[in-house]
XYZ file of C-alpha atoms in Angstrom:
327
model
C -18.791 14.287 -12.665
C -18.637 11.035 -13.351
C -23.231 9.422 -13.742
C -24.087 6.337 -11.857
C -25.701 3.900 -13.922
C -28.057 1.102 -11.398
C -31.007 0.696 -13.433
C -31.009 -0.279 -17.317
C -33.978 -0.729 -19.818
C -33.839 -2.905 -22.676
C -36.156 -1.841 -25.852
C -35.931 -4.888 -28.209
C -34.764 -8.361 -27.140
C -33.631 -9.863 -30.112
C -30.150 -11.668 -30.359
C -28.512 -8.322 -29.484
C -31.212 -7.142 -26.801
C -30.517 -10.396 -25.001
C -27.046 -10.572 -25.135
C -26.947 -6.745 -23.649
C -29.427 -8.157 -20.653
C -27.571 -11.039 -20.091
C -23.801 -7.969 -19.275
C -25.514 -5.455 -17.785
C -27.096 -7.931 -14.933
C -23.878 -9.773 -14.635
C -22.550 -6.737 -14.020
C -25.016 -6.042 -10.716
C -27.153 -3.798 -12.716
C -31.047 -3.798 -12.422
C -32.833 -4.805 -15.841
C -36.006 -3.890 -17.224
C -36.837 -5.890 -20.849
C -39.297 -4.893 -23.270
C -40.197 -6.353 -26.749
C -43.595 -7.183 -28.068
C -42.477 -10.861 -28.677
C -44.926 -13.276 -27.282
C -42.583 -15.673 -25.867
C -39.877 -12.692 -24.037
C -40.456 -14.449 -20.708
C -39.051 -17.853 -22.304
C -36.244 -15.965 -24.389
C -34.726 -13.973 -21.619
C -34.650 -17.215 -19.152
C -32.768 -18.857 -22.111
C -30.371 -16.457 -23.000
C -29.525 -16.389 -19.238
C -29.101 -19.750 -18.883
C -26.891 -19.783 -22.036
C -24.595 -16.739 -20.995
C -23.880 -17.039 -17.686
C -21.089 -19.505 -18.481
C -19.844 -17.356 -20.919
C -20.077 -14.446 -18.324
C -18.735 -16.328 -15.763
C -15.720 -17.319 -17.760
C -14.816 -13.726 -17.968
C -14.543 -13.750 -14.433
C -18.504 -12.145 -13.414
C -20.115 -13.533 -10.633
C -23.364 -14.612 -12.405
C -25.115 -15.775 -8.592
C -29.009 -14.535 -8.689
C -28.399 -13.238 -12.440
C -31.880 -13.971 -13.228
C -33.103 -12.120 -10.221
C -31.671 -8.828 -11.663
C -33.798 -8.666 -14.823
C -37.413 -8.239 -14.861
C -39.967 -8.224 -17.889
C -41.837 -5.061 -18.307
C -45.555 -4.998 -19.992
C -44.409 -2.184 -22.494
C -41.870 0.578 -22.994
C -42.833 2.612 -20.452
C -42.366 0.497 -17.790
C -39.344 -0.598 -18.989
C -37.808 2.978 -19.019
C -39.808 4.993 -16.291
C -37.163 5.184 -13.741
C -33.778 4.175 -15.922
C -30.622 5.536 -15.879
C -30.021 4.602 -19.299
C -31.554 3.232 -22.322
C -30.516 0.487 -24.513
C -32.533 0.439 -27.968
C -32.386 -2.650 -30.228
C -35.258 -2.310 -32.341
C -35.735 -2.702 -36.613
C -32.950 -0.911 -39.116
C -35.762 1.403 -39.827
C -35.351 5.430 -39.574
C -39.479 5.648 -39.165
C -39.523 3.090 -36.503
C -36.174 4.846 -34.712
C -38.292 8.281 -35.143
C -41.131 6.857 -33.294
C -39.273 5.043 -30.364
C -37.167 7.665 -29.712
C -39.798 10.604 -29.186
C -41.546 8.150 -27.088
C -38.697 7.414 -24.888
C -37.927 10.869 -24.834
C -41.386 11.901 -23.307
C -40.943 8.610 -20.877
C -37.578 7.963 -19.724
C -36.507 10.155 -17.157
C -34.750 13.517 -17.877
C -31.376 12.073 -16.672
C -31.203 9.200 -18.773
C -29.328 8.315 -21.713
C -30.664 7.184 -24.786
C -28.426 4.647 -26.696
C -29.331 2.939 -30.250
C -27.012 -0.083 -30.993
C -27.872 0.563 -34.670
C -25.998 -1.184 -37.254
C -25.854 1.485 -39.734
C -27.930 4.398 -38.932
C -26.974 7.264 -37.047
C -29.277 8.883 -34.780
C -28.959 12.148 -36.387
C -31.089 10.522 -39.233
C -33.940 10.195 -36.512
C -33.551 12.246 -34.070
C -34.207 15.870 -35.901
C -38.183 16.280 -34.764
C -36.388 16.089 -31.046
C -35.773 19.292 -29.228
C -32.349 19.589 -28.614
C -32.270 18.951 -24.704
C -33.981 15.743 -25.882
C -31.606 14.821 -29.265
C -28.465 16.009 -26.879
C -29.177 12.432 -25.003
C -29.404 10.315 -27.739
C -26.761 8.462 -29.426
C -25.206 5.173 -31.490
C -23.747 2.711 -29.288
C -23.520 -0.289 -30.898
C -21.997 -3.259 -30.498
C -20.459 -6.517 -32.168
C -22.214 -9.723 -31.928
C -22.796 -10.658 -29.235
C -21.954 -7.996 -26.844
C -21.762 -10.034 -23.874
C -18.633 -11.351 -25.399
C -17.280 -9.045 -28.013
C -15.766 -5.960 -26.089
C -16.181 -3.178 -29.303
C -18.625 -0.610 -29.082
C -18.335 2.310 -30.916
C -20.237 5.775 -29.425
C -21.458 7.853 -32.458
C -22.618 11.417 -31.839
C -25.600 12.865 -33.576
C -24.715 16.317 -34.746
C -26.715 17.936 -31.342
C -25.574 15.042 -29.075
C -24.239 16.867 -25.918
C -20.494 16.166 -24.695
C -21.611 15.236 -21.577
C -23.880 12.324 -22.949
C -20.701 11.025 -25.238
C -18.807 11.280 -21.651
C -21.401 9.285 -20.383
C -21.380 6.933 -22.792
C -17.733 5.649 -22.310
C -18.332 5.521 -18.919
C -21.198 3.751 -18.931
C -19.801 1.297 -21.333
C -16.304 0.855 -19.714
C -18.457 0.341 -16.369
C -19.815 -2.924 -17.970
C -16.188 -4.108 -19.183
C -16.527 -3.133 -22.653
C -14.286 -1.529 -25.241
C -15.834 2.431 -26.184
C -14.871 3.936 -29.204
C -15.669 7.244 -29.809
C -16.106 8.244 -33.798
C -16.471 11.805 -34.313
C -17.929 11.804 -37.504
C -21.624 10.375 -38.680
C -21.203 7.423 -41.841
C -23.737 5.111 -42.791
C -22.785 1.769 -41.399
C -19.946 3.385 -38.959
C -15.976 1.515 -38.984
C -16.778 -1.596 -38.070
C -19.319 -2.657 -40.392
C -17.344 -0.885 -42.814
C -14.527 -2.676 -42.882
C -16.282 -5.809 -42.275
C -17.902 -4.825 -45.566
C -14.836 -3.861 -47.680
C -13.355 -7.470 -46.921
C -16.304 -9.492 -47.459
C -16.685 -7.707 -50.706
C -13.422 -8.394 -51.821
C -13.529 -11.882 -50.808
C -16.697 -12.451 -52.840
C -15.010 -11.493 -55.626
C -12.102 -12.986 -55.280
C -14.548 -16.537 -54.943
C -16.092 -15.247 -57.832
C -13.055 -15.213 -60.087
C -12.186 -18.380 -59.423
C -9.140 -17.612 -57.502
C -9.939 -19.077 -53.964
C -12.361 -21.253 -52.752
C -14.732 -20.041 -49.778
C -13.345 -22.839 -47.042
C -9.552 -21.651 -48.339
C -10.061 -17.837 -48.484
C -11.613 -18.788 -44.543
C -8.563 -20.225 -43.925
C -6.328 -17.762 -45.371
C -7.908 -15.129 -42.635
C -8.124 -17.368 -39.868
C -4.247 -18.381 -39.898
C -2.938 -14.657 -40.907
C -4.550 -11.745 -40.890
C -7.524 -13.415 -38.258
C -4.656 -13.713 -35.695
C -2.847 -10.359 -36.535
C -5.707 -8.404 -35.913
C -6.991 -9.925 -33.148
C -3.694 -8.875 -31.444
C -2.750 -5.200 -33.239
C -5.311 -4.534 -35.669
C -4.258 -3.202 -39.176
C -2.347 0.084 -38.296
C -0.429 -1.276 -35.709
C 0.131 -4.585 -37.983
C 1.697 -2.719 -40.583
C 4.128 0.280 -38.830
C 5.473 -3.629 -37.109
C 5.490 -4.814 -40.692
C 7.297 -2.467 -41.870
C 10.140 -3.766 -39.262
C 12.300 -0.873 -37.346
C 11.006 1.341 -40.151
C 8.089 1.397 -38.722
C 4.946 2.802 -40.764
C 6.994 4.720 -43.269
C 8.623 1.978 -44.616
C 5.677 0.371 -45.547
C 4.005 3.171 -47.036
C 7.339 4.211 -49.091
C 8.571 0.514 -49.990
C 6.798 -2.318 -49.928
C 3.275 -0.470 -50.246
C 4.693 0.735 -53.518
C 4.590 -2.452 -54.582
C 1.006 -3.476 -54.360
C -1.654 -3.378 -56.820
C -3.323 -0.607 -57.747
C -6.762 -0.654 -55.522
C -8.512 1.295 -58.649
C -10.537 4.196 -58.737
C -13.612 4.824 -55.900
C -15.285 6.908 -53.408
C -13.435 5.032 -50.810
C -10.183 4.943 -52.125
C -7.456 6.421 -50.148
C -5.668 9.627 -51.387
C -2.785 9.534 -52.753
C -0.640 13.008 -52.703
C 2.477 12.948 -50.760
C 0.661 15.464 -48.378
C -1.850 12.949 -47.551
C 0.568 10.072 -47.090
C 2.948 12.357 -44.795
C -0.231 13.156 -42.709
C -1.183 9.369 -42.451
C 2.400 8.270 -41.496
C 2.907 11.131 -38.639
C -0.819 10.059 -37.409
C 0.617 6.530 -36.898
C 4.054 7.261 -35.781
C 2.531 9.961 -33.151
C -0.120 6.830 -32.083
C 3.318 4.270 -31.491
C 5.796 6.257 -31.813
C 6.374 5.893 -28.103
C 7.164 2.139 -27.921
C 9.890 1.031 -29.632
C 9.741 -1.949 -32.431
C 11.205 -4.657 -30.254
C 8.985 -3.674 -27.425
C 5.472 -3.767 -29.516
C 6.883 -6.838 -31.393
C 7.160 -8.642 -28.178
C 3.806 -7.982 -27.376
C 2.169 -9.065 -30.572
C 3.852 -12.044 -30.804
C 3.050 -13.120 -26.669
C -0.594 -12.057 -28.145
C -0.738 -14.166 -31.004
C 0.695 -17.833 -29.164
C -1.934 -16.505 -26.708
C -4.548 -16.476 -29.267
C -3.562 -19.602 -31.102
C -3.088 -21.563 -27.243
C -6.485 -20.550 -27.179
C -7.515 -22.158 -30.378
C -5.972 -25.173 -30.136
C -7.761 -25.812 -26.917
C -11.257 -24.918 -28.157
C -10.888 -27.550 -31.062
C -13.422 -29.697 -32.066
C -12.750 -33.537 -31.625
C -15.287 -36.171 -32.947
C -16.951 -36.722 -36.123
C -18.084 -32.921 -35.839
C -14.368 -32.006 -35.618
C -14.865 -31.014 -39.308
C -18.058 -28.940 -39.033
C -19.273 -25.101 -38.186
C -22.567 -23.675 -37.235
C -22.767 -20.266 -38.944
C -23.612 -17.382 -36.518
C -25.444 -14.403 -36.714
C -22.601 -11.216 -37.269
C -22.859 -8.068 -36.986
């Protein structure tokens, strides 16, 4: 049976806590906002002010937006009669401990409990819960800013109940975004993973002299930026590997690539493993053929870089970026 989700409560409004406040009220849910911040009044009016264009380019009707949200003294005001709980507090395990036995004891029974932690999961705070309390609680976070970004990826604890990750997607799909569900606990979860494992590489690479940081920027933004944005890298490479398909790639031209080196993270390597990795990707598109998922990436990508040319710059700041918080 599928939960119906009217009232929300927001536990931290930082840059993520906002952006959250700013969907679910678009989307005609009622909003309660809590964070000790002195000036949360003045925040959440601006971050209202500053989303609902975004929200109402997304096609939202943003009328009385404001009227939908409502600041609550403390936590348990904010949470006393939700249907579910969005927590956006500190990267801290203690602090996660504390909030989430609180909200257990406050929210109501019904409610679920949802940390958009970065990198923690909520097994790692969650075990002084009993387990009709921890069976509520779990990750969903988001990229920044969720108002905009669609990703959010819905991490089990180890006692997180079914029904709750059920829940979860449809609570999440209910406010237009994009629910993953990852069905195994790791520090930092995909995203932020393989956010990670680029920027690492391309720190080194700036380090060695080979690129410069505005060129290695540039190098994403006009080739793998736009691939991904359209296919992402699984998809990207069973295309690249033309009619072949995944295999190909894997048994030509990945042959031909440099060794990554030894690591924890690196891939295996026996012909079992690859064999498993190639029928996981053939069974994912193996239903499409090439010419029909080629079509679609490519009507993607002139989509994406239409898009771009229309949002450039033009002036003397033509040449100029304001660096954003990520996440």
């Amino acid at each position: 049976m599928t939960r119906t989700f009217r009232t929300a409560a927001v536990v931290g409004a930082g840059t993520i806590g906002l952006s959250w406040t700013a969907l679910f009220a678009a989307h005609g849910l009622s909003v309660r906002v809590s964070d000790p911040r002195e000036d949360l009044a003045e925040a959440v009016t601006e971050a209202l002010e500053q989303y609902a264009p975004h929200l109402a380019a997304r096609g939202l009707d943003v009328t009385g937006l404001a009227d939908r949200v409502h600041i609550a003294a403390d936590v348990t005001e904010a949470v006393h009669d939700a249907d579910v709980v969005q927590e956006n507090g500190p990267e801290r395990v203690e602090f996660k401990q504390e909030l989430f036995a609180a909200l257990t004891r406050q929210a109501p029974a019904h409610a679920l409990l949802l940390s958009s932690s970065s990198a923690i999961p909520s097994t790692a705070f969650t075990g002084q819960l009993a387990d009709d309390d921890a069976a509520r609680v779990l990750i969903g976070h988001p990229f920044n800013p969720p108002h905009l970004l669609p990703l959010v990826e819905v991490v089990p604890g180890r006692r997180t109940g079914e029904d709750a990750v059920q829940a979860a997607l449809d609570f999440y799909a209910s406010v237009g975004r994009t629910p993953v569900v990852e069905r195994r606990e790791i520090a930092g979860f995909v995203g932020n993973r393989l956010q990670n494992a680029l920027s690492r590489e391309a720190v080194y690479l700036v380090e060695q002299g080979v690129v410069t940081p505005e060129d290695l920027d540039k190098i994403v933004t006009n080739s793998l930026g736009l691939r991904w944005a359209t296919v992402g890298p699984f998809l990207g490479s069973h295309l690249g590997g033309g009619p072949g398909g995944y295999r190909h790639i894997v048994e030509h031209i990945g042959a031909s690539m440099p060794d990554p080196g030894d690591g924890p993270r690196r891939p295996a390597q026996t012909p079992e493993a690859r064999e498993r990795l190639i029928a996981a990707v053939e069974k994912a598109y193996g239903s499409s053929t090439y010419s029909e998922l080629a079509e679609t990436r490519d009507r993607r990508q002139l989509a994406v870089l239409d898009a771009l040319d229309g949002a450039r710059p033009t002036g003397p700041a033509a040449g100029t970026t304001t660096p954003k918080e990520e996440n």
